[in-house]
């Protein structure tokens, strides 16, 4: 028996015929539809657009011919999300509406709650984050109001939390963050401590790897595959963005106590010397270098920031970082360069408080 990951690995290697032939080995028809839509997206990525619609039709056939509302509903949602990624916005909206219509006929509140949450996940993939949040709220309410025993209710609410977490896994860092916050809140309140800790780590990663935080890059970093993450960054981005991404990876490595972050930071700084850095990028670079505790290097990039408010923010962070290291003269000198008199005074007071201890 093949898993969905095995089938998608075949597709990634360009073995599309074999991948499609193995889809029926997946027992769950929803997983069959999920596999087919992902195969279609891989085909599109590899420039095989003429075959994509045949594969989408195969997925549509499974959904439309199912007698079970949950298969139809989830199938339509998956197809809708795939159509959006393939550039067919009208088709995407139509299928997502069909998914919700089909879900409205499900009588079991637990099944309906799960289905609505999965539709919300597909809606999030289209970029309609507010719509997705509303549907997640609806799914949560369906289960919270269901007349069932406490233990079953908790188990079902945990499932909703897991779907919200998976939604975050599929989105870039900036948009993933809100979904992880909600998932963490659910797990924390229900005292699923191990799950909450995992989501908390994912949330920290989205804050650390912000400029290049694509889902596949974050996944590689969580698994400790740093060289693969760096290769993905070089493949997906260009110019100074690659170097910003390398610094973000170095910062994550520092956070998880991998000493190789020093070599990566030094190598990236060397590459930055031969790269034109825009003022908008200089701010991000200065902040990352501050967190990496490369404070004098961070100061170099502060000079390139043309937004005075951001420049002052960066100088304050660097000044406080110097004081945390016990370099109080350097801290006061940096604080003295802050143009906003109120922020400058506050920063000098904070330095003094750290010095007094």
JSON list of N, CA and C in Angstrom, two decimals, residues 5 111 202 220:
[
{"chain": "A", "resi": 5, "resn": "UNK", "atom": "N", "xyz": [2.19, 10.49, 0.55]},
{"chain": "A", "resi": 5, "resn": "UNK", "atom": "CA", "xyz": [3.56, 11.05, 0.40]},
{"chain": "A", "resi": 5, "resn": "UNK", "atom": "C", "xyz": [4.36, 10.27, -0.64]},
{"chain": "A", "resi": 111, "resn": "UNK", "atom": "N", "xyz": [-19.42, 15.63, 12.60]},
{"chain": "A", "resi": 111, "resn": "UNK", "atom": "CA", "xyz": [-18.96, 15.47, 11.21]},
{"chain": "A", "resi": 111, "resn": "UNK", "atom": "C", "xyz": [-19.02, 16.82, 10.49]},
{"chain": "A", "resi": 202, "resn": "UNK", "atom": "N", "xyz": [6.57, 26.36, 16.20]},
{"chain": "A", "resi": 202, "resn": "UNK", "atom": "CA", "xyz": [6.25, 26.76, 14.83]},
{"chain": "A", "resi": 202, "resn": "UNK", "atom": "C", "xyz": [5.97, 28.27, 14.76]},
{"chain": "A", "resi": 220, "resn": "UNK", "atom": "N", "xyz": [11.60, 22.25, 6.50]},
{"chain": "A", "resi": 220, "resn": "UNK", "atom": "CA", "xyz": [12.99, 21.78, 6.50]},
{"chain": "A", "resi": 220, "resn": "UNK", "atom": "C", "xyz": [13.73, 22.25, 7.75]}
]
